[in-house]
């Protein structure tokens, strides 16, 4: 039967069946598809769709009979022990099924996924609904994975969490029982406890309830329908490719903004598009930080004390949105200026977009002039840096932004309180969630060392880059300080060259090994000693110039000046390079951490003050080592 005679068929398929097909190697991906691309936000959103049993769009598959039409690969981490017979190529749906497969094995490198059950939460009060929770993981200097509670069932349950891989389709009864027993073991009473019977009833009831909740969700996941369209196996390659392109590019559904535009014009007879154009022309800096339409909706929602998510935006009073337009424009302009003053210049360097609407809306309470402006902006600076260097916005970002906004503007503990307060009231301020260091502690040295490459999306990684930019981050070649204009011509440069580290198998892609510099410096670096290369390329006249420019990036000249490897190879090279690179990373992490502590308190530390404290502490350490 020809392709013209047989149409594609829409078919139902449960995740349990998809899982088995992937497990047995029956489903593969054409290699022309891009690789895994979803970030934790997209992954979490999709997993929430599953556990809430909400509908999703169809996938697209090409049936395979005999030889495969396309060179193919397995879904990430799904290579079967014994390759099976391939029956389908997945043309559309890779990201969804990759997220599902990897979550069911909880095998992401830097994060673990959990299911949050609010009725078991004794600590966090994250939400009133069952939802997916993502927790970042990183190794400390001993190699242990942090935070340690994420590997302890009882500590997870205390937070209302259980690992999402317990929902994996198949026979998991033993694993579920084992985890539940470990998570509830601390509730089992001693036999000599006078209230042993009462406590034992609570213990057994908790176990059974927890197991019931897990098994209910297991059934929901296994039987969740992810439908697909199938192209027959005789579909020509060029036709299959064209269908793939059409499925990925030809559909553009109405956005939330489009819907709200229609509502505004219906209610007020005004064009939101015209107002948007005026806003962009009046405060062009705001557009540097992302889609202005998203900023308009999120900030408008907060100005009406609505959560900056789809629900809150839909519920906004559209007439009030228009009435607040001047506040909105003014707030976005001042927000952009504040971010620029802190060394965050555009969306590509922004650690988290969730802070934008909070700051913009908070400026409603901040006058243009006077002493109060300095106090209020100290609070807003503290909010920014606390958001960049805690885990506050890694999950449930919209609801957390709303809670922080309400706290920041509260008359007893926020901006309004500063009218009658000489300075921060730390006790009152700690009631604002983002400033609660018991629940959201600042990243320590180990966490900073684990932060990845800042060109990718990562809050702490980009936060580290922002710290350098805050202190000027002078270009290595022309010594120009970082600014919006200057960084457009800069690239993400490895301080310890990637070619050098890769030679001995050391990962170079860490935020602490990154500096923004001009492209001419970056393109010809090769396998050279870090400092020798920089001297040669930039042709500094003296070591003082070298040192001063490095200092603005919080990089120690002394450590780089000892990093020589031209005469080394093999194990000797690896041993010295590992030692030097580790020391460099920890040294820079300590400098960044000193800055972070002060910035997250709303201070505006000078570069000299950070280096002075660092030098004093280094001198004490040297003296102690000498005395020993």
XYZ file of C-alpha atoms in Angstrom, residues 78-573:
496
model
C 18.153 3.541 27.662
C 20.627 1.282 25.838
C 19.229 -2.236 26.408
C 21.454 -5.000 27.758
C 20.437 -7.095 24.744
C 19.351 -5.064 21.682
C 15.817 -5.901 20.604
C 14.075 -5.620 17.259
C 13.457 -1.970 16.400
C 9.783 -1.412 15.568
C 9.534 2.397 15.639
C 11.532 5.576 15.146
C 10.330 8.402 17.358
C 10.092 11.504 15.139
C 8.457 13.817 17.677
C 8.235 13.342 21.450
C 11.890 12.748 22.248
C 12.047 15.337 25.039
C 8.916 14.013 26.739
C 9.932 10.365 26.647
C 13.542 11.141 27.593
C 12.330 13.124 30.613
C 9.977 10.283 31.555
C 12.590 7.535 31.156
C 15.328 9.368 33.052
C 12.973 10.483 35.837
C 11.802 6.901 36.283
C 15.459 5.991 36.880
C 16.331 9.277 38.665
C 19.634 9.286 36.778
C 20.215 12.977 36.022
C 23.775 13.944 36.929
C 23.153 17.113 38.948
C 19.600 16.778 40.218
C 17.177 14.332 41.778
C 13.408 14.370 41.309
C 10.900 13.730 44.075
C 7.140 13.669 44.496
C 5.861 16.078 47.125
C 2.984 14.867 49.328
C 1.767 17.842 51.404
C 0.066 15.740 54.094
C 3.441 14.253 55.125
C 5.320 17.587 55.110
C 6.530 18.607 58.585
C 9.059 21.186 57.445
C 8.610 23.077 54.170
C 4.939 23.748 53.357
C 5.878 23.918 49.673
C 2.376 23.665 48.287
C -1.138 22.527 48.958
C -1.025 20.146 46.013
C 0.866 16.979 45.113
C 3.641 18.023 42.730
C 7.071 17.147 41.371
C 10.061 18.617 43.208
C 13.567 18.925 41.758
C 16.598 19.067 44.066
C 20.063 20.090 42.866
C 22.923 17.780 43.909
C 26.635 18.487 44.131
C 29.703 16.815 45.645
C 31.605 18.277 48.578
C 35.399 18.161 48.795
C 35.260 14.616 50.219
C 33.181 13.467 47.263
C 29.937 12.964 49.204
C 26.770 14.133 47.465
C 24.998 17.112 48.965
C 22.507 17.910 50.332
C 22.796 14.743 52.389
C 19.113 14.649 53.376
C 18.181 13.766 49.784
C 19.688 10.277 50.294
C 17.974 9.685 53.651
C 14.392 8.388 53.390
C 13.357 9.671 56.857
C 14.631 13.189 56.081
C 12.878 13.128 52.710
C 9.581 12.089 54.302
C 9.959 14.862 56.887
C 9.827 17.245 53.922
C 6.909 15.382 52.346
C 9.066 13.897 49.577
C 9.709 10.481 48.084
C 11.987 9.695 45.097
C 10.128 9.726 41.798
C 11.769 6.487 40.583
C 9.455 4.596 42.948
C 6.791 5.317 40.315
C 8.702 3.403 37.636
C 6.401 0.982 35.740
C 6.926 -2.698 36.460
C 7.306 -4.710 39.639
C 8.572 -2.260 42.272
C 6.738 -3.648 45.316
C 9.962 -4.653 47.062
C 11.629 -1.291 46.441
C 8.525 0.603 47.622
C 8.298 -1.474 50.804
C 11.990 -1.052 51.510
C 11.874 2.754 51.082
C 8.683 3.139 53.131
C 10.164 1.029 55.950
C 13.319 3.159 56.058
C 11.376 6.416 55.867
C 9.077 5.528 58.771
C 11.460 3.493 60.960
C 11.952 6.401 63.381
C 8.198 6.311 64.133
C 8.281 2.707 65.409
C 7.998 2.827 69.234
C 10.084 0.890 71.733
C 8.298 -1.994 73.415
C 8.784 -0.453 76.881
C 7.244 2.882 75.809
C 4.106 3.446 77.964
C 2.336 4.755 74.823
C 3.719 1.999 72.586
C 0.318 0.780 71.393
C -0.905 4.269 70.497
C 2.341 5.123 68.717
C 2.380 1.768 66.953
C -1.046 2.476 65.492
C 0.209 5.840 64.218
C 3.323 4.145 62.839
C 1.411 1.447 60.937
C -1.228 3.913 59.726
C 1.481 6.246 58.389
C 3.205 3.373 56.579
C 0.000 2.168 54.995
C -1.107 5.664 54.009
C 2.277 6.446 52.453
C 2.342 3.144 50.586
C -1.207 3.743 49.380
C -0.329 7.212 48.063
C 2.730 5.869 46.243
C 0.834 2.961 44.704
C -2.023 5.235 43.604
C 0.470 7.439 41.779
C 2.238 4.370 40.372
C -1.024 3.234 38.782
C -1.637 6.719 37.417
C 1.807 6.879 35.818
C 1.688 3.372 34.360
C -1.724 3.919 32.767
C -1.180 7.532 31.678
C -2.002 7.863 27.979
C 0.656 9.362 25.689
C -0.952 8.938 22.254
C 0.946 8.869 19.011
C 0.468 9.224 15.288
C 2.118 6.489 13.285
C 3.467 6.727 9.777
C 3.493 3.399 7.973
C 6.814 1.703 7.453
C 6.707 2.282 3.694
C 6.718 6.067 4.145
C 9.575 7.493 2.027
C 12.417 9.120 3.958
C 11.819 12.563 2.463
C 8.125 12.449 3.380
C 8.908 11.384 6.955
C 11.401 14.234 7.258
C 8.881 16.765 5.954
C 6.244 15.564 8.429
C 8.820 15.886 11.218
C 9.586 19.489 10.166
C 5.896 20.359 9.930
C 5.131 18.900 13.358
C 7.907 20.982 14.922
C 7.468 24.345 13.193
C 4.091 24.837 11.552
C 1.917 25.105 14.638
C 1.766 28.288 16.691
C -1.088 28.206 19.217
C -2.438 31.333 20.845
C -0.257 32.459 23.725
C -1.570 33.684 27.078
C -0.475 37.168 26.032
C -2.575 36.960 22.874
C -5.605 36.012 24.962
C -5.045 38.865 27.420
C -4.584 41.321 24.533
C -8.047 40.335 23.329
C -9.524 40.698 26.827
C -7.993 44.144 27.337
C -9.305 45.398 24.036
C -12.702 43.916 24.857
C -12.860 45.474 28.339
C -11.159 48.831 27.772
C -11.092 49.360 24.041
C -7.320 49.961 24.164
C -4.574 48.172 22.282
C -2.159 46.378 24.573
C 0.205 46.061 21.613
C 0.381 49.866 21.332
C 1.116 50.187 25.034
C 3.786 47.497 24.739
C 5.528 49.406 21.938
C 5.490 52.567 24.046
C 6.939 50.695 27.010
C 9.806 49.283 24.952
C 10.639 52.714 23.546
C 10.495 54.349 26.980
C 12.517 51.724 28.877
C 14.561 49.779 26.306
C 16.844 48.275 28.966
C 13.986 46.100 30.216
C 13.911 44.248 26.888
C 17.497 43.130 27.479
C 16.322 40.754 30.199
C 13.856 38.665 28.217
C 10.460 38.707 26.565
C 8.856 42.045 27.469
C 5.424 40.451 27.196
C 6.229 37.997 29.974
C 7.578 40.853 32.102
C 4.408 42.864 31.535
C 2.132 40.011 32.588
C 4.198 38.853 35.592
C 4.753 42.362 36.973
C 1.121 43.331 36.423
C 0.018 40.229 38.317
C 2.207 41.113 41.312
C 0.993 44.721 41.299
C -2.469 43.242 41.836
C -1.050 40.789 44.426
C -1.678 37.826 42.154
C 0.746 34.938 41.662
C 2.805 35.572 38.490
C 1.703 32.351 36.780
C -0.956 31.565 34.188
C -3.725 31.376 36.771
C -2.797 34.698 38.375
C -2.420 36.426 35.027
C -5.802 35.197 33.816
C -7.438 36.347 37.068
C -5.992 39.872 36.831
C -8.430 42.739 36.521
C -7.670 43.943 32.994
C -8.836 47.489 33.701
C -6.504 47.646 36.726
C -3.703 46.364 34.486
C -4.206 49.460 32.348
C -4.590 51.745 35.376
C -1.202 50.477 36.646
C 0.567 50.989 33.325
C 2.637 53.985 34.424
C 3.756 52.114 37.557
C 4.619 49.149 35.360
C 6.785 51.185 32.989
C 8.529 52.984 35.814
C 9.130 49.770 37.750
C 10.595 47.899 34.782
C 12.940 50.774 33.983
C 14.217 51.002 37.571
C 14.480 47.207 37.795
C 16.731 47.168 34.720
C 18.910 49.945 36.178
C 19.282 48.096 39.481
C 20.312 44.867 37.759
C 22.821 46.742 35.626
C 24.316 48.319 38.765
C 24.827 44.798 40.141
C 26.676 43.509 37.078
C 23.742 41.711 35.467
C 23.383 43.176 31.991
C 21.081 40.964 29.923
C 19.050 37.773 29.709
C 22.061 35.659 28.705
C 23.793 36.573 31.976
C 20.671 36.615 34.200
C 20.790 33.922 36.930
C 16.993 33.647 37.271
C 14.199 35.539 35.545
C 11.911 35.102 38.555
C 13.433 38.134 40.284
C 12.498 40.586 37.525
C 8.799 41.031 38.242
C 9.357 41.062 42.014
C 11.841 43.938 41.801
C 9.840 45.840 39.191
C 6.624 45.596 41.203
C 8.387 46.453 44.481
C 9.511 49.786 43.034
C 5.886 50.923 43.336
C 6.778 51.634 46.991
C 10.152 53.293 46.393
C 10.211 57.072 45.829
C 12.535 58.697 43.307
C 14.718 60.574 45.784
C 15.761 60.762 49.437
C 17.418 58.615 52.091
C 14.625 56.096 51.915
C 15.623 55.164 48.352
C 19.040 53.940 49.549
C 17.460 51.820 52.295
C 14.860 50.316 49.990
C 17.410 49.489 47.311
C 19.622 47.855 49.917
C 16.749 45.478 50.576
C 16.224 44.873 46.856
C 19.938 44.183 46.339
C 19.849 41.697 49.208
C 16.833 40.067 47.584
C 18.584 39.759 44.216
C 21.765 38.166 45.518
C 19.895 35.916 47.950
C 17.882 34.669 44.975
C 21.065 34.036 42.979
C 22.860 32.044 45.690
C 20.168 29.987 47.409
C 17.883 27.238 46.126
C 14.852 29.492 46.540
C 13.865 29.561 42.863
C 14.813 26.076 41.743
C 11.204 24.901 42.203
C 7.673 26.345 42.406
C 9.200 29.617 41.238
C 6.019 31.612 40.625
C 4.477 30.908 44.026
C 7.796 31.604 45.727
C 8.227 34.889 43.853
C 4.750 35.877 45.037
C 5.550 34.982 48.662
C 8.816 36.924 48.534
C 7.118 39.934 46.951
C 4.482 40.017 49.680
C 7.268 39.797 52.273
C 9.424 42.456 50.622
C 6.559 44.980 50.578
C 5.125 44.028 54.005
C 4.664 47.017 56.307
C 6.197 45.199 59.283
C 9.200 43.501 57.689
C 9.733 44.909 54.189
C 10.213 48.174 52.336
C 7.471 50.040 54.185
C 9.045 49.118 57.521
C 12.202 50.982 56.494
C 10.376 54.279 56.915
C 10.608 53.863 60.691
C 13.704 51.662 60.873
C 17.336 52.845 60.973
C 18.520 49.733 59.118
C 17.770 46.079 58.542
C 15.891 44.300 61.288
C 17.421 40.892 60.585
C 14.956 39.014 62.777
C 11.958 40.550 61.031
C 13.603 40.197 57.644
C 14.216 36.474 58.160
C 10.451 35.995 58.060
C 10.593 36.828 54.347
C 11.154 33.359 52.831
C 14.103 34.267 50.599
C 15.993 35.633 53.618
C 15.290 32.615 55.839
C 18.759 31.102 56.054
C 17.517 28.041 57.944
C 15.474 26.949 54.931
C 17.459 28.641 52.148
C 21.092 28.900 53.152
C 23.611 30.671 50.981
C 25.745 28.507 48.731
C 28.971 27.500 50.479
C 32.409 27.018 48.944
C 31.695 23.410 47.907
C 28.455 24.378 46.173
C 30.205 27.203 44.310
C 32.898 24.800 43.129
C 30.228 22.482 41.699
C 28.447 25.195 39.679
C 28.553 24.463 35.957
C 29.324 26.532 32.876
C 27.490 29.897 33.009
C 26.707 29.981 29.304
C 24.124 27.329 30.092
C 21.122 28.030 32.287
C 22.095 27.652 35.922
C 21.287 30.033 38.753
C 24.488 29.711 40.800
C 26.723 29.437 37.714
C 25.421 32.690 36.297
C 25.452 34.179 39.781
C 29.211 33.570 39.979
C 29.653 35.333 36.649
C 27.547 38.210 37.981
C 29.872 38.567 40.984
C 32.839 39.033 38.622
C 30.905 41.538 36.553
C 29.911 43.398 39.714
C 33.586 44.049 40.419
C 34.264 45.242 36.872
C 35.550 42.052 35.202
C 38.075 44.028 33.159
C 38.831 42.510 29.793
C 42.207 40.766 29.712
C 43.139 42.437 26.423
C 41.948 46.052 26.570
C 41.139 46.387 30.300
C 37.654 47.745 29.598
C 35.250 47.056 32.478
C 32.195 44.906 31.929
C 29.132 46.718 30.626
C 26.156 45.826 28.473
C 27.939 47.151 25.405
C 31.335 45.579 26.101
C 30.103 42.069 26.941
C 28.328 41.732 23.592
C 31.798 41.189 22.092
C 33.029 38.840 24.807
C 33.031 35.067 25.016
C 33.121 32.518 27.799
C 36.811 31.844 28.315
C 38.437 28.983 30.265
C 41.004 30.409 32.685
C 42.682 27.004 32.876
C 42.499 26.123 29.148
C 40.096 23.367 28.157
C 42.714 21.826 25.858
C 45.134 21.535 28.779
C 42.637 20.032 31.230
C 41.063 17.717 28.652
C 44.467 16.195 27.960
C 44.376 14.535 31.386
C 40.599 14.019 31.584
C 39.695 16.933 33.871
C 36.352 18.667 33.310
C 36.949 22.347 32.601
C 33.356 23.551 32.353
C 32.848 25.169 35.747
C 31.699 28.706 36.495
C 34.801 29.293 38.602
C 36.969 28.462 35.589
C 35.185 31.009 33.428
C 35.822 34.645 32.544
C 34.116 36.822 29.949
C 36.743 38.221 27.572
C 36.946 39.406 23.962
C 36.869 36.803 21.197
C 40.388 37.468 19.946
C 41.744 36.327 23.289
C 39.574 33.230 23.348
C 40.049 31.838 19.846
C 43.774 31.055 19.882
C 44.364 29.934 23.441
C 45.383 26.313 22.718
C 47.255 24.111 25.177
C 49.338 26.633 27.099
C 49.935 27.524 30.710
C 47.160 29.938 31.766
C 49.287 32.931 32.731
C 51.977 32.456 30.081
C 49.331 32.476 27.409
C 47.674 35.618 28.753
C 50.957 37.503 28.961
C 51.880 36.465 25.429
C 48.490 37.196 23.891
C 47.789 40.535 25.576
C 51.421 41.684 25.761
C 51.264 43.192 29.227
C 54.197 45.378 30.117
C 54.480 44.233 33.707
C 53.118 41.789 36.240
C 51.184 44.505 38.089
C 48.936 44.992 35.033
C 48.399 41.235 34.846
C 47.550 41.008 38.530
C 45.179 43.970 38.558
C 43.099 42.725 35.657
C 42.868 39.240 37.124
C 41.825 40.686 40.469
C 38.701 42.223 38.957
C 37.625 38.650 38.119
C 38.532 37.489 41.659
C 41.398 35.423 40.240
C 44.704 35.105 42.090
C 47.783 36.054 40.075
C 50.013 34.089 42.458
C 48.231 30.796 41.803
C 48.313 31.203 38.027
C 51.961 32.257 38.083
C 52.860 28.834 39.543
C 50.798 26.911 36.968
C 53.530 25.656 34.593
C 53.128 22.396 32.647
C 55.110 22.698 29.409
C 57.770 20.202 30.528
C 55.304 17.700 32.034
C 53.395 14.796 30.542
C 51.575 11.632 31.575
C 50.956 11.018 35.278
C 53.275 13.843 36.336
C 51.189 16.312 34.316
